Tab-separated table of C-alpha atoms in Angstrom:
chain	number	residue	atom	x	y	z
A	464	UNK	CA	-198.241	-33.341	35.919
A	465	UNK	CA	-198.879	-30.891	36.308
A	466	UNK	CA	-201.336	-28.453	33.776
A	467	UNK	CA	-199.365	-24.430	33.263
A	468	UNK	CA	-201.639	-23.637	30.579
A	469	UNK	CA	-200.002	-19.198	29.777
A	470	UNK	CA	-202.002	-16.401	29.332
A	471	UNK	CA	-201.844	-12.151	28.272
A	472	UNK	CA	-199.511	-12.745	25.462
A	473	UNK	CA	-199.873	-10.230	22.070
A	474	UNK	CA	-198.451	-7.827	19.918
A	475	UNK	CA	-197.723	-4.576	21.734
A	476	UNK	CA	-195.302	-1.364	20.976
A	477	UNK	CA	-192.025	-1.028	21.888
A	478	UNK	CA	-191.889	0.865	25.579
A	479	UNK	CA	-195.254	-1.115	26.442
A	480	UNK	CA	-196.801	-2.932	29.052
A	481	UNK	CA	-197.969	-6.645	29.113
A	482	UNK	CA	-198.935	-8.456	31.612
A	483	UNK	CA	-198.859	-12.678	31.488
A	484	UNK	CA	-200.306	-15.018	33.346
A	485	UNK	CA	-199.667	-19.253	34.304
A	486	UNK	CA	-203.013	-20.938	36.390
A	487	UNK	CA	-201.335	-24.075	37.418
A	488	UNK	CA	-203.585	-27.306	38.415
A	489	UNK	CA	-201.989	-27.527	41.898
A	490	UNK	CA	-199.136	-26.753	43.829
A	491	UNK	CA	-195.336	-26.351	42.415
A	492	UNK	CA	-192.396	-25.419	45.066
A	493	UNK	CA	-190.855	-22.790	42.551
A	494	UNK	CA	-191.752	-21.484	39.273
A	495	UNK	CA	-190.323	-20.151	36.383
A	496	UNK	CA	-190.394	-17.723	32.489
A	497	UNK	CA	-188.567	-19.121	30.066
A	498	UNK	CA	-189.078	-17.980	26.446
A	499	UNK	CA	-187.735	-18.709	22.675
A	500	UNK	CA	-187.058	-16.487	19.847
A	501	UNK	CA	-187.373	-18.232	16.696
A	502	UNK	CA	-183.947	-20.210	15.927
A	503	UNK	CA	-183.057	-19.320	19.793
A	504	UNK	CA	-182.438	-21.813	22.627
A	505	UNK	CA	-185.549	-21.897	25.024
A	506	UNK	CA	-183.939	-19.075	28.341
A	507	UNK	CA	-185.517	-18.500	31.955
A	508	UNK	CA	-186.614	-14.468	32.254
A	509	UNK	CA	-187.091	-15.162	35.435
A	510	UNK	CA	-187.263	-17.352	38.730
A	511	UNK	CA	-189.454	-17.233	41.623
A	512	UNK	CA	-189.381	-20.104	44.731
A	513	UNK	CA	-191.983	-20.768	47.275
A	514	UNK	CA	-191.489	-18.455	49.967
A	515	UNK	CA	-191.310	-15.294	47.169
A	516	UNK	CA	-187.257	-15.555	46.535
A	517	UNK	CA	-186.659	-14.016	42.975
A	518	UNK	CA	-184.101	-14.341	40.288
A	519	UNK	CA	-183.677	-12.101	36.720
A	520	UNK	CA	-181.760	-12.321	33.809
A	521	UNK	CA	-179.421	-9.304	33.097
A	522	UNK	CA	-182.056	-9.113	29.870
A	523	UNK	CA	-185.269	-8.194	31.556
A	524	UNK	CA	-183.953	-6.284	34.772
A	525	UNK	CA	-185.534	-3.994	36.538
A	526	UNK	CA	-188.308	-3.813	33.207
A	527	UNK	CA	-190.024	-7.438	34.771
A	528	UNK	CA	-191.544	-8.221	37.732
A	529	UNK	CA	-192.386	-12.096	38.946
A	530	UNK	CA	-194.880	-12.856	41.309
A	531	UNK	CA	-196.909	-16.151	42.217
A	532	UNK	CA	-200.435	-15.225	44.282
A	533	UNK	CA	-200.791	-15.879	47.710
A	534	UNK	CA	-202.233	-20.461	46.605
A	535	UNK	CA	-198.769	-20.568	44.712
A	536	UNK	CA	-200.593	-21.648	42.226
A	537	UNK	CA	-200.424	-18.850	40.295
A	538	UNK	CA	-197.419	-16.928	38.094
A	539	UNK	CA	-197.694	-13.363	36.544
A	540	UNK	CA	-194.786	-11.662	34.594
A	541	UNK	CA	-195.562	-8.112	34.171
A	542	UNK	CA	-193.186	-6.525	31.658
A	543	UNK	CA	-192.545	-3.210	30.542
A	544	UNK	CA	-190.055	-1.052	28.956
A	545	UNK	CA	-190.561	-3.765	26.615
A	546	UNK	CA	-188.173	-3.746	23.438
A	547	UNK	CA	-188.095	-6.008	20.829
A	548	UNK	CA	-186.217	-7.960	20.971
A	549	UNK	CA	-188.430	-9.653	23.541
A	550	UNK	CA	-190.901	-10.848	21.133
A	551	UNK	CA	-190.496	-14.392	21.938
A	552	UNK	CA	-193.040	-17.394	22.951
A	553	UNK	CA	-193.007	-17.172	27.003
A	554	UNK	CA	-193.581	-20.212	28.243
A	555	UNK	CA	-194.347	-20.939	32.006
A	556	UNK	CA	-192.058	-23.573	33.828
A	557	UNK	CA	-192.111	-24.957	36.976
A	558	UNK	CA	-191.062	-28.305	39.830
A	559	UNK	CA	-193.936	-29.761	42.066
A	560	UNK	CA	-191.190	-31.762	44.263
A	561	UNK	CA	-189.853	-29.786	46.167
A	562	UNK	CA	-185.703	-29.290	45.834
A	563	UNK	CA	-184.973	-27.038	47.803
A	564	UNK	CA	-185.766	-23.473	48.874
A	565	UNK	CA	-184.638	-21.008	46.158
A	566	UNK	CA	-185.266	-19.693	42.788
A	567	UNK	CA	-182.876	-20.751	39.204
A	568	UNK	CA	-182.746	-19.408	36.884
A	569	UNK	CA	-181.893	-23.487	35.216
A	570	UNK	CA	-183.677	-24.986	32.577
A	571	UNK	CA	-183.028	-28.632	34.778
A	572	UNK	CA	-185.142	-27.671	37.403
A	573	UNK	CA	-188.264	-27.751	36.731
A	574	UNK	CA	-190.530	-30.889	34.795
A	575	UNK	CA	-193.076	-29.138	33.705
A	576	UNK	CA	-194.010	-26.558	31.040
A	577	UNK	CA	-197.387	-25.351	28.766
A	578	UNK	CA	-197.402	-24.545	25.677
A	579	UNK	CA	-196.785	-21.459	25.626
A	580	UNK	CA	-198.021	-17.664	24.828
A	581	UNK	CA	-196.868	-15.243	22.455
A	582	UNK	CA	-195.353	-12.009	22.976
A	583	UNK	CA	-194.777	-9.533	19.952
A	584	UNK	CA	-192.835	-5.828	20.817
A	585	UNK	CA	-192.867	-3.905	17.830
A	586	UNK	CA	-190.606	-0.711	17.498
């Protein structure tokens, strides 16, 4: 089972920026960032596949950017123009086994999860 370790969370004021990182213990065909706010379900934020194809949820499109390093073991999320509604625990997710070449905004596409990193945005 792949190990995923997130970092980079913190507290920031509305309009600010943060960059999240996720270090994976092995290569994954597709990876994603999820988030879970208190009392709400865990939802996907953005996803990236092996060849760099990506997908964003409507809530973050134009503000967040997902990218991977060349070795495809590290995942990043640049978050700009943060809003209070972005406050959540952010989780890195990965699928090591090949399924297809497309990114996915479905939680069922991933079978490995990190422990999460907290992002708090104050207005």
